[in-house]
Coordinates of C-alpha atoms in Angstrom, one line a residue:
Chain A
M1 CA -113.4 -18.5 46.0
S2 CA -110.9 -15.9 47.2
A3 CA -109.0 -13.7 44.9
P4 CA -105.9 -15.3 43.3
L5 CA -102.5 -14.5 44.8
L6 CA -101.1 -13.8 41.4
R7 CA -103.1 -12.6 38.5
V8 CA -101.4 -12.0 35.1
A9 CA -103.7 -10.4 32.6
G10 CA -103.0 -9.8 28.9
L11 CA -99.3 -9.7 29.4
S12 CA -97.1 -9.0 26.4
K13 CA -93.3 -8.6 26.1
R14 CA -91.3 -7.8 22.9
F15 CA -87.6 -7.8 22.3
G16 CA -87.3 -5.6 19.2
G17 CA -89.4 -7.3 16.6
F18 CA -89.6 -10.5 18.4
T19 CA -92.7 -11.2 20.5
A20 CA -91.6 -13.2 23.5
L21 CA -95.0 -13.1 25.3
D22 CA -98.3 -12.5 23.6
D23 CA -101.5 -11.8 25.6
V24 CA -100.7 -14.2 28.4
S25 CA -103.3 -14.4 31.2
V26 CA -103.1 -16.7 34.1
D27 CA -104.3 -16.9 37.8
V28 CA -102.3 -18.7 40.5
A29 CA -104.2 -19.3 43.7
Q30 CA -102.9 -19.0 47.2
G31 CA -101.2 -22.2 48.3
E32 CA -101.2 -23.7 44.8
R33 CA -98.4 -25.8 43.2
F34 CA -98.3 -24.5 39.6
G35 CA -96.2 -26.0 36.8
L36 CA -95.0 -24.0 33.9
I37 CA -93.8 -25.9 30.9
G38 CA -93.0 -25.3 27.2
P39 CA -90.2 -25.9 24.8
N40 CA -87.0 -23.9 24.8
G41 CA -87.6 -20.3 23.9
S42 CA -91.3 -20.5 24.5
G43 CA -91.3 -17.6 27.0
K44 CA -91.3 -19.3 30.4
T45 CA -88.4 -17.5 31.8
T46 CA -89.5 -14.2 30.2
L47 CA -92.8 -14.6 32.0
I48 CA -91.3 -15.0 35.4
N49 CA -88.7 -12.3 34.7
C50 CA -91.7 -10.0 34.2
V51 CA -93.4 -11.2 37.3
S52 CA -90.3 -10.9 39.5
G53 CA -89.3 -7.6 38.0
A54 CA -86.0 -8.5 36.2
L55 CA -87.8 -7.3 33.0
R56 CA -90.6 -4.8 32.4
N57 CA -93.6 -6.0 30.5
D58 CA -94.8 -4.0 27.5
G59 CA -98.5 -4.5 27.9
G60 CA -101.0 -6.1 30.4
T61 CA -101.1 -6.1 34.1
I62 CA -99.6 -8.1 37.0
L63 CA -101.6 -8.2 40.2
F64 CA -100.0 -9.7 43.3
A65 CA -102.2 -10.0 46.4
G66 CA -104.6 -7.7 44.7
E67 CA -102.2 -4.9 43.9
E68 CA -100.7 -3.9 40.6
I69 CA -96.9 -4.5 40.7
S70 CA -95.8 -4.4 37.1
R71 CA -94.1 -0.9 37.5
L72 CA -92.4 -1.7 40.8
P73 CA -88.6 -2.3 40.8
A74 CA -87.6 -5.9 41.5
F75 CA -86.4 -5.4 45.1
V76 CA -89.8 -4.0 46.1
R77 CA -91.5 -7.0 44.6
T78 CA -89.2 -9.3 46.6
R79 CA -90.2 -7.4 49.7
R80 CA -93.9 -7.8 48.9
G81 CA -93.3 -11.5 48.8
I82 CA -92.1 -12.7 45.4
A83 CA -88.9 -14.8 45.6
R84 CA -87.2 -16.7 42.9
S85 CA -84.3 -19.0 42.1
F86 CA -82.4 -18.7 38.9
Q87 CA -82.1 -21.1 36.0
I88 CA -78.3 -20.9 36.3
P89 CA -77.5 -20.6 40.0
R90 CA -76.4 -17.1 40.9
P91 CA -74.8 -17.2 44.4
F92 CA -73.0 -14.3 46.0
K93 CA -69.6 -16.0 45.4
S94 CA -67.4 -14.1 47.8
M95 CA -69.8 -14.8 50.7
T96 CA -70.4 -17.9 52.8
V97 CA -73.6 -19.8 52.5
L98 CA -74.8 -18.2 55.7
E99 CA -74.0 -14.7 54.5
N100 CA -75.9 -15.4 51.3
L101 CA -79.0 -16.0 53.4
L102 CA -78.3 -13.0 55.6
V103 CA -78.5 -10.7 52.5
A104 CA -82.1 -12.0 52.0
I105 CA -82.9 -11.6 55.7
D106 CA -81.5 -8.1 55.8
F107 CA -83.0 -6.8 52.6
G108 CA -85.7 -9.2 51.3
R109 CA -88.3 -8.6 54.0
A110 CA -90.9 -6.0 54.4
G111 CA -89.6 -4.9 57.8
H112 CA -86.5 -5.3 59.9
G113 CA -86.5 -5.8 63.7
L114 CA -84.4 -8.8 64.4
S115 CA -81.1 -8.5 66.2
A116 CA -77.9 -9.6 64.5
D117 CA -77.7 -12.8 66.5
A118 CA -81.3 -13.7 65.9
T119 CA -81.0 -13.3 62.2
E120 CA -78.0 -15.6 62.2
D121 CA -79.8 -18.3 64.2
E122 CA -82.8 -18.0 61.8
A123 CA -80.5 -18.3 58.8
I124 CA -79.0 -21.5 60.3
G125 CA -82.5 -22.7 61.0
I126 CA -83.4 -22.3 57.3
L127 CA -80.2 -24.0 56.2
G128 CA -81.2 -26.9 58.5
T129 CA -84.5 -27.5 56.8
M130 CA -82.6 -27.5 53.5
G131 CA -80.0 -29.9 54.7
L132 CA -77.2 -27.4 54.3
K133 CA -76.5 -26.7 58.0
D134 CA -73.0 -28.1 58.0
K135 CA -72.2 -25.9 54.9
A136 CA -73.1 -22.6 56.6
R137 CA -69.6 -21.4 57.0
I138 CA -68.1 -22.4 53.7
L139 CA -67.9 -20.1 50.7
S140 CA -70.8 -20.5 48.3
S141 CA -68.4 -20.8 45.4
Q142 CA -67.3 -24.2 46.8
L143 CA -70.7 -25.8 46.8
S144 CA -71.7 -28.7 44.5
Q145 CA -74.4 -28.2 41.9
V146 CA -77.2 -29.7 44.0
E147 CA -76.0 -27.7 47.0
L148 CA -76.1 -24.5 45.0
R149 CA -79.6 -25.3 43.9
K150 CA -80.6 -25.8 47.5
M151 CA -78.8 -22.7 48.6
E152 CA -80.7 -20.7 46.0
L153 CA -84.0 -22.0 47.4
A154 CA -82.9 -21.4 50.9
R155 CA -81.9 -17.8 50.0
A156 CA -85.3 -17.3 48.4
M157 CA -87.0 -18.7 51.5
A158 CA -85.0 -16.4 53.8
A159 CA -86.9 -13.5 52.4
K160 CA -90.1 -15.1 53.8
P161 CA -91.9 -15.1 50.4
K162 CA -95.6 -15.7 49.7
L163 CA -94.8 -16.9 46.2
L164 CA -91.7 -18.9 45.3
I165 CA -90.7 -19.2 41.7
S166 CA -88.4 -22.0 41.0
D167 CA -86.8 -21.7 37.6
E168 CA -85.4 -25.1 36.5
A169 CA -84.1 -25.8 40.0
M170 CA -83.5 -29.4 38.9
A171 CA -81.6 -29.0 35.7
G172 CA -78.4 -31.0 35.7
L173 CA -79.3 -33.0 38.8
S174 CA -79.3 -36.8 39.1
G175 CA -82.4 -38.8 39.8
S176 CA -82.1 -39.0 43.5
E177 CA -81.1 -35.3 43.7
I178 CA -84.2 -34.4 41.8
D179 CA -86.3 -36.3 44.3
E180 CA -84.5 -34.5 47.1
V181 CA -85.3 -31.0 45.7
L182 CA -88.8 -32.1 44.8
D183 CA -89.5 -33.2 48.4
L184 CA -88.1 -29.9 49.6
L185 CA -90.4 -27.9 47.4
I186 CA -93.4 -30.0 48.5
R187 CA -92.6 -29.4 52.1
L188 CA -92.3 -25.6 51.5
N189 CA -95.7 -25.7 49.8
E190 CA -97.2 -27.6 52.8
A191 CA -95.9 -24.8 55.0
G192 CA -98.2 -22.4 53.0
I193 CA -96.0 -21.1 50.2
T194 CA -97.4 -20.8 46.7
I195 CA -95.0 -22.3 44.2
I196 CA -94.6 -21.8 40.5
M197 CA -92.2 -24.4 39.0
I198 CA -90.6 -24.1 35.7
E199 CA -89.2 -27.4 34.6
H200 CA -88.1 -29.5 31.7
I201 CA -88.1 -32.7 33.6
M202 CA -91.6 -33.9 32.9
H203 CA -92.0 -36.6 35.5
A204 CA -91.0 -34.1 38.2
V205 CA -93.3 -31.3 37.1
M206 CA -96.2 -33.7 36.6
R207 CA -95.7 -35.2 40.1
F208 CA -95.4 -31.8 41.7
S209 CA -98.0 -29.7 40.1
Q210 CA -101.7 -29.4 40.8
R211 CA -102.2 -27.4 37.6
V212 CA -100.0 -27.0 34.6
M213 CA -99.7 -24.4 31.9
C214 CA -97.9 -24.9 28.6
L215 CA -96.4 -22.0 26.6
D216 CA -95.3 -22.2 23.0
A217 CA -93.9 -19.2 21.1
G218 CA -95.1 -16.8 23.8
R219 CA -98.7 -18.0 23.8
I220 CA -100.6 -20.2 26.2
I221 CA -101.5 -23.4 24.3
A222 CA -102.9 -25.5 27.2
Q223 CA -103.8 -25.1 30.8
G224 CA -105.3 -27.5 33.3
V225 CA -104.6 -30.6 35.4
P226 CA -101.3 -32.3 34.5
Q227 CA -102.6 -35.3 32.7
A228 CA -105.0 -33.3 30.5
V229 CA -102.2 -30.9 29.5
M230 CA -99.9 -33.9 28.7
D231 CA -102.6 -35.4 26.5
D232 CA -103.3 -32.2 24.7
R233 CA -102.5 -32.7 21.0
R234 CA -101.0 -29.2 20.7
V235 CA -98.7 -29.7 23.6
Q236 CA -97.4 -32.9 22.1
E237 CA -96.9 -31.1 18.8
A238 CA -95.0 -28.3 20.5
Y239 CA -92.6 -30.7 22.2
L240 CA -92.3 -33.3 19.4
G241 CA -92.6 -30.9 16.6
A242 CA -95.0 -33.3 14.9
Chain B
M1 CA -69.5 -5.0 69.8
S2 CA -69.7 -1.8 71.8
M3 CA -66.3 -2.5 73.4
R4 CA -64.8 -2.7 69.9
R5 CA -66.5 0.5 68.8
H6 CA -65.1 2.3 71.8
G7 CA -61.8 0.8 71.1
F8 CA -61.7 2.3 67.6
W9 CA -62.6 5.7 68.8
I10 CA -60.1 5.6 71.7
G11 CA -57.5 4.6 69.1
A12 CA -58.5 7.4 66.9
L13 CA -58.2 10.0 69.7
C14 CA -54.7 8.6 70.5
V15 CA -53.7 8.9 66.8
L16 CA -55.0 12.5 66.8
A17 CA -53.2 13.4 70.0
L18 CA -50.0 11.7 68.7
A19 CA -50.2 13.8 65.5
Y20 CA -50.5 17.0 67.5
G21 CA -47.6 15.9 69.7
L22 CA -45.5 15.4 66.7
T23 CA -46.1 18.9 65.5
L24 CA -44.7 20.1 68.9
A25 CA -41.8 17.7 68.9
I26 CA -40.5 17.9 65.4
R27 CA -39.1 21.2 64.1
N28 CA -38.5 20.3 60.5
E29 CA -41.6 21.2 58.5
Y30 CA -40.6 18.9 55.6
A31 CA -41.7 15.8 57.5
F32 CA -45.3 17.3 57.7
F33 CA -45.1 18.5 54.2
A34 CA -44.5 14.9 53.0
G35 CA -46.7 13.4 55.6
F36 CA -49.7 15.4 54.4
I37 CA -49.4 13.9 51.0
I38 CA -49.5 10.4 52.4
L39 CA -52.6 11.3 54.6
Q40 CA -54.3 12.6 51.4
F41 CA -53.7 9.3 49.7
I42 CA -55.0 7.4 52.6
V43 CA -58.3 9.3 52.4
L44 CA -58.4 8.9 48.6
A45 CA -57.7 5.2 48.7
T46 CA -60.2 4.6 51.5
A47 CA -62.8 6.6 49.6
W48 CA -62.1 4.8 46.4
N49 CA -62.5 1.4 48.1
I50 CA -66.0 2.2 49.3
L51 CA -67.3 2.1 45.7
G52 CA -64.5 0.2 44.0
G53 CA -63.7 -2.4 46.6
Y54 CA -67.0 -3.1 48.3
A55 CA -69.4 -2.6 45.4
G56 CA -67.0 -3.5 42.6
Y57 CA -67.5 -0.4 40.5
V58 CA -64.0 0.7 39.3
N59 CA -64.0 4.5 39.4
F60 CA -61.3 6.1 37.3
G61 CA -62.5 9.5 38.2
T62 CA -60.7 10.1 41.5
S63 CA -58.9 13.0 40.0
A64 CA -62.2 14.6 38.9
F65 CA -63.3 14.5 42.5
F66 CA -60.0 15.7 43.8
G67 CA -59.9 18.6 41.3
I68 CA -63.5 19.6 42.1
G69 CA -62.4 19.6 45.8
V70 CA -59.5 21.9 45.0
Y71 CA -61.5 24.3 43.0
T72 CA -64.5 24.4 45.4
A73 CA -62.0 25.4 48.1
I74 CA -60.6 28.1 45.8
F75 CA -64.0 29.5 44.9
L76 CA -65.2 29.6 48.5
F77 CA -61.9 31.3 49.5
K78 CA -61.9 33.8 46.8
A79 CA -65.6 34.7 46.8
L80 CA -66.3 34.5 50.5
G81 CA -63.0 34.3 52.2
A82 CA -64.2 31.1 53.8
P83 CA -61.9 29.5 56.4
L84 CA -60.3 26.1 55.6
L85 CA -62.8 23.9 57.4
V86 CA -65.7 25.6 55.6
Q87 CA -63.8 25.1 52.3
M88 CA -63.5 21.4 53.2
A89 CA -67.2 21.1 54.2
G90 CA -68.2 22.8 50.9
A91 CA -66.0 20.5 48.9
A92 CA -67.6 17.5 50.7
V93 CA -71.1 18.7 49.7
M94 CA -70.0 19.2 46.1
G95 CA -68.3 15.7 46.1
A96 CA -71.5 14.1 47.4
L97 CA -73.5 15.7 44.6
L98 CA -71.0 14.7 42.0
G99 CA -70.9 11.2 43.5
F100 CA -74.7 11.1 43.2
V101 CA -74.4 11.9 39.5
T102 CA -71.7 9.3 39.0
G103 CA -74.0 6.8 40.8
L104 CA -76.7 7.5 38.2
L105 CA -74.3 6.5 35.5
T106 CA -74.3 3.0 37.0
L107 CA -78.0 2.7 35.9
R108 CA -76.8 2.0 32.4
L109 CA -73.1 1.4 32.6
H110 CA -71.4 -1.5 34.2
G111 CA -67.8 -2.9 34.4
I112 CA -65.3 -1.3 32.0
F113 CA -68.0 1.0 30.5
F114 CA -68.6 2.6 33.9
S115 CA -64.8 3.1 34.3
I116 CA -64.5 4.8 30.9
A117 CA -67.4 7.1 31.7
T118 CA -65.6 8.2 34.8
V119 CA -62.5 9.0 32.8
A120 CA -64.7 11.0 30.4
M121 CA -66.2 12.8 33.3
T122 CA -62.7 13.9 34.5
I123 CA -61.9 15.3 31.1
I124 CA -65.2 17.2 30.9
L125 CA -64.8 18.8 34.3
E126 CA -61.2 19.7 33.8
T127 CA -62.1 21.4 30.5
L128 CA -64.9 23.3 32.2
V129 CA -62.5 24.6 34.9
I130 CA -59.8 25.5 32.4
N131 CA -62.3 27.8 30.8
W132 CA -63.4 29.4 34.1
K133 CA -61.4 32.6 34.4
Y134 CA -62.6 33.4 37.9
V135 CA -60.6 30.6 39.5
G136 CA -57.6 31.1 37.3
G137 CA -58.4 29.1 34.2
A138 CA -55.5 27.5 32.3
T139 CA -52.8 29.7 33.9
G140 CA -53.6 28.7 37.5
I141 CA -54.2 30.8 40.5
Q142 CA -52.1 32.0 43.5
V143 CA -53.7 31.9 46.9
L144 CA -52.4 33.7 50.0
R145 CA -52.6 31.6 53.1
P146 CA -54.4 33.4 56.0
P147 CA -52.4 33.5 59.3
V148 CA -52.3 30.1 61.1
T149 CA -54.9 29.4 63.8
E150 CA -53.9 28.7 67.4
P151 CA -52.7 26.3 68.9
F152 CA -50.5 25.7 65.8
D153 CA -47.3 27.5 65.0
S154 CA -47.1 26.7 61.3
Y155 CA -49.7 26.3 58.6
I156 CA -48.3 23.0 57.3
K157 CA -48.4 21.5 60.8
M158 CA -52.0 22.5 61.1
L159 CA -52.8 20.9 57.7
F160 CA -51.1 17.8 58.9
V161 CA -53.3 17.5 61.9
I162 CA -56.4 18.3 59.8
G163 CA -55.3 15.6 57.4
V164 CA -55.1 13.1 60.3
A165 CA -58.6 14.1 61.4
L166 CA -59.9 13.6 57.8
V167 CA -58.2 10.1 57.7
I168 CA -60.1 9.2 60.9
V169 CA -63.4 10.4 59.5
A170 CA -62.8 8.4 56.2
V171 CA -61.7 5.2 58.0
A172 CA -64.7 5.5 60.4
L173 CA -67.1 5.8 57.5
S174 CA -65.5 3.0 55.5
R175 CA -65.5 0.8 58.6
H176 CA -69.1 1.5 59.3
V177 CA -70.1 0.8 55.7
Q178 CA -68.2 -2.4 55.7
G179 CA -69.6 -3.8 59.0
S180 CA -73.3 -2.8 58.4
W181 CA -76.1 -3.9 56.2
I182 CA -74.9 -1.3 53.6
G183 CA -71.6 -3.3 53.2
R184 CA -73.4 -6.6 52.9
G185 CA -75.7 -5.1 50.2
L186 CA -72.7 -3.6 48.3
R187 CA -70.9 -7.0 48.3
A188 CA -74.1 -8.6 47.0
I189 CA -74.1 -6.0 44.2
R190 CA -70.4 -6.8 43.4
D191 CA -71.0 -10.5 43.3
D192 CA -74.2 -10.5 41.2
E193 CA -76.3 -7.3 40.8
T194 CA -79.3 -9.1 39.3
A195 CA -79.4 -11.7 42.0
A196 CA -79.0 -8.9 44.6
E197 CA -82.0 -7.0 43.3
C198 CA -84.1 -10.1 43.3
T199 CA -83.0 -10.8 46.8
G200 CA -84.5 -7.5 47.9
V201 CA -81.3 -5.3 47.8
P202 CA -82.2 -1.8 46.6
T203 CA -79.2 -1.8 44.3
L204 CA -79.6 1.7 42.9
R205 CA -80.1 3.4 46.3
L206 CA -77.1 1.6 47.7
K207 CA -74.9 2.5 44.8
L208 CA -75.9 6.1 45.0
L209 CA -75.1 6.1 48.7
A210 CA -71.7 4.5 48.2
C211 CA -70.9 7.0 45.3
S212 CA -71.9 10.0 47.4
I213 CA -69.9 8.9 50.5
S214 CA -66.9 8.1 48.3
G215 CA -67.2 11.4 46.4
A216 CA -67.6 13.5 49.5
L217 CA -64.4 12.1 51.0
M218 CA -62.4 12.5 47.8
C219 CA -63.4 16.1 47.4
A220 CA -62.8 16.9 51.0
A221 CA -59.3 15.4 50.6
G222 CA -58.7 17.7 47.6
A223 CA -59.9 20.9 49.3
P224 CA -56.8 21.6 51.5
S225 CA -54.5 21.2 48.5
A226 CA -54.9 24.9 47.5
M227 CA -53.7 26.1 50.9
Y228 CA -51.1 23.5 51.0
L229 CA -49.4 24.6 47.8
Q230 CA -50.7 28.2 47.8
F231 CA -51.3 27.6 44.2
A232 CA -53.6 25.6 42.0
D233 CA -53.8 24.8 38.3
T234 CA -56.0 22.3 36.4
T235 CA -53.1 20.1 35.3
S236 CA -52.1 19.2 38.8
A237 CA -55.6 19.4 40.4
F238 CA -57.1 17.0 37.9
N239 CA -53.9 14.9 37.5
L240 CA -54.6 11.3 36.5
N241 CA -52.1 10.3 39.0
Y242 CA -54.7 10.6 41.8
S243 CA -57.0 8.1 40.0
V244 CA -54.3 5.6 39.4
S245 CA -52.8 5.9 42.9
A246 CA -56.1 5.6 44.7
L247 CA -56.9 2.4 42.7
A248 CA -53.4 1.0 43.0
M249 CA -53.1 1.6 46.7
S250 CA -56.5 -0.1 47.3
L251 CA -55.6 -3.1 45.2
I252 CA -52.1 -3.4 46.7
G253 CA -53.4 -3.1 50.3
G254 CA -56.5 -5.3 49.7
T255 CA -60.0 -4.3 48.9
S256 CA -62.1 -6.5 51.1
H257 CA -61.3 -4.7 54.4
W258 CA -61.1 -1.0 55.3
A259 CA -57.6 -1.5 56.5
G260 CA -56.4 -2.6 53.1
P261 CA -56.4 0.9 51.4
V262 CA -54.9 2.4 54.5
L263 CA -52.1 -0.1 54.5
G264 CA -51.6 0.2 50.7
A265 CA -51.5 4.0 50.9
I266 CA -49.0 4.1 53.7
V267 CA -46.7 1.5 52.1
L268 CA -46.9 3.1 48.6
G269 CA -47.0 6.7 49.9
V270 CA -43.9 6.3 52.1
T271 CA -42.0 4.5 49.3
Q272 CA -42.9 7.3 46.8
Q273 CA -42.0 10.1 49.2
A274 CA -38.7 8.4 50.0
L275 CA -37.9 7.9 46.3
T276 CA -38.8 11.5 45.5
V277 CA -36.3 12.7 48.0
T278 CA -33.5 10.2 47.4
I279 CA -33.7 9.5 43.6
S280 CA -36.2 11.3 41.5
S281 CA -39.9 12.1 41.4
E282 CA -40.3 10.4 38.0
L283 CA -39.4 7.0 39.5
N284 CA -42.5 7.2 41.6
V285 CA -44.8 6.3 38.8
L286 CA -42.6 3.4 37.7
V287 CA -42.6 2.0 41.2
L288 CA -46.4 2.3 41.4
G289 CA -46.8 0.5 38.1
V290 CA -44.4 -2.3 38.9
M291 CA -45.9 -2.9 42.3
L292 CA -49.4 -2.9 40.9
I293 CA -48.5 -5.6 38.4
L294 CA -46.7 -7.6 41.0
F295 CA -49.6 -7.6 43.3
V296 CA -52.3 -8.2 40.7
V297 CA -50.4 -11.3 39.5
G298 CA -48.9 -12.5 42.7
A299 CA -51.2 -11.4 45.5
P300 CA -54.7 -10.6 44.2
E301 CA -56.0 -10.1 47.7
G302 CA -53.3 -7.6 48.4
L303 CA -51.1 -7.1 51.5
L304 CA -54.0 -8.0 53.7
G305 CA -54.4 -11.3 51.9
L306 CA -50.7 -12.0 52.3
L307 CA -50.9 -11.1 56.0
R308 CA -53.9 -13.4 56.5
K309 CA -52.2 -16.3 54.8
G310 CA -49.0 -15.7 56.9
W311 CA -51.1 -15.5 60.0
A312 CA -52.9 -18.7 59.2
R313 CA -49.7 -20.6 58.5
L314 CA -48.2 -19.3 61.8
A315 CA -51.3 -20.4 63.7
R316 CA -51.2 -23.8 62.1
G317 CA -47.5 -24.2 62.9
G318 CA -48.1 -23.2 66.5
G319 CA -51.0 -25.6 66.9
S320 CA -49.2 -28.8 65.6

């Protein structure tokens, strides 16, 4: 078996006296659909903040495509191929949807080389696959919740990532909208992108993931195929507090 | 695209030629004396907007940069007898360095805290210069203008043309920043710095770049002041009025486009100069304050926003 795309080993993160992550180790393989679950405050977002570079880990290592990245600034990690969406959408509000993607195309890739017109065509192409083509010219602050979620994914995709981290991209969406976003993520995965999904909506994460990891109070309490993790007694205790 | 770029430079040359023409046509030196102040404010507002407007970091330290520009010029003149253009170049280098340091502040300080730090920086630098005897310290310093260079017949007229040239440089830089990937990155920083960083924008590098360009222009704008007044003291060189004016002119003109600060500086600068002559120089500050409040409340996108709205209404009216 080839080396994993992402290898997190012995990762720890403290905020003052509070230990948010404690000796977390996990491998995510190239092309995998990986689910990350856990109750509120269990450290899911902290973990992906450490991976994407928004936070610096205190201990442990993060290898991406075989290289240590845990001391690199976030923008360099994005250029190496780690893209993310945010739990609460963070659009560039003063820009149109198209311009939001152009930022990612201009800055998020390892090298430049496209002309201005080519990048615009490409951005519109990406918006097309996300079903946002007719919104390209409107301000991102005027989008609906589900459109914002899709734009965040589109913006992440515009950086041509190898790994896409989706942080609760479905929170606050209706049933049919959840299916829409889920289908989108599955299509991206089929196009070869490794995806880590953080989600509270259980049926979505179970349907999506090939492998699931559950965090509780900064530690891994279960890891494996979705059904096995769901059936794990400690996972049920963590969620139900039993 | 290339047509538009040429258009800009042709326009710039015309403006420069016009400025020189005016120095030949108009006898009265006061027009140039007043005009130079307005040009200075156009440069300051344009420079302020590169950081404050595009990147959203409100710099209250324009007067620090201006003052350092003035005193770099004085030092170079007194120590080396450097000619005016060398003084300005030296000031620009100092400004870029000081801008770089200001940029490092953004590592830890955002929003209002950054602004307060820039005020503090002004006070620190002013205090340093007050205690520096070589450049006059607290009592100020007289400078004797060297004879005017050909083809000009008066020093003030020459300063006026140099001021126009500096405006052109400032506007060209601001326009380039706005239209290029730099401007897009800065706008991303203004909207959401964390999201920008995670989208691949090298936020620190871009902020350092914006601060350095902005600082270089501000200091270069300050440099000719010594020769203009033939005197410099810390109270006027580090006057808070420069900080407030640069900010107010940008906001009143509109911060999203390079033309905004230019428009704001012209409208406000001309009003102020007219009031100084006709009524009193104290009224200036009041007018500035009142206009700033009116615009922040009534037209947050500035004069440019108003013009755009008016234009859109006209276009709609014409279409139906």
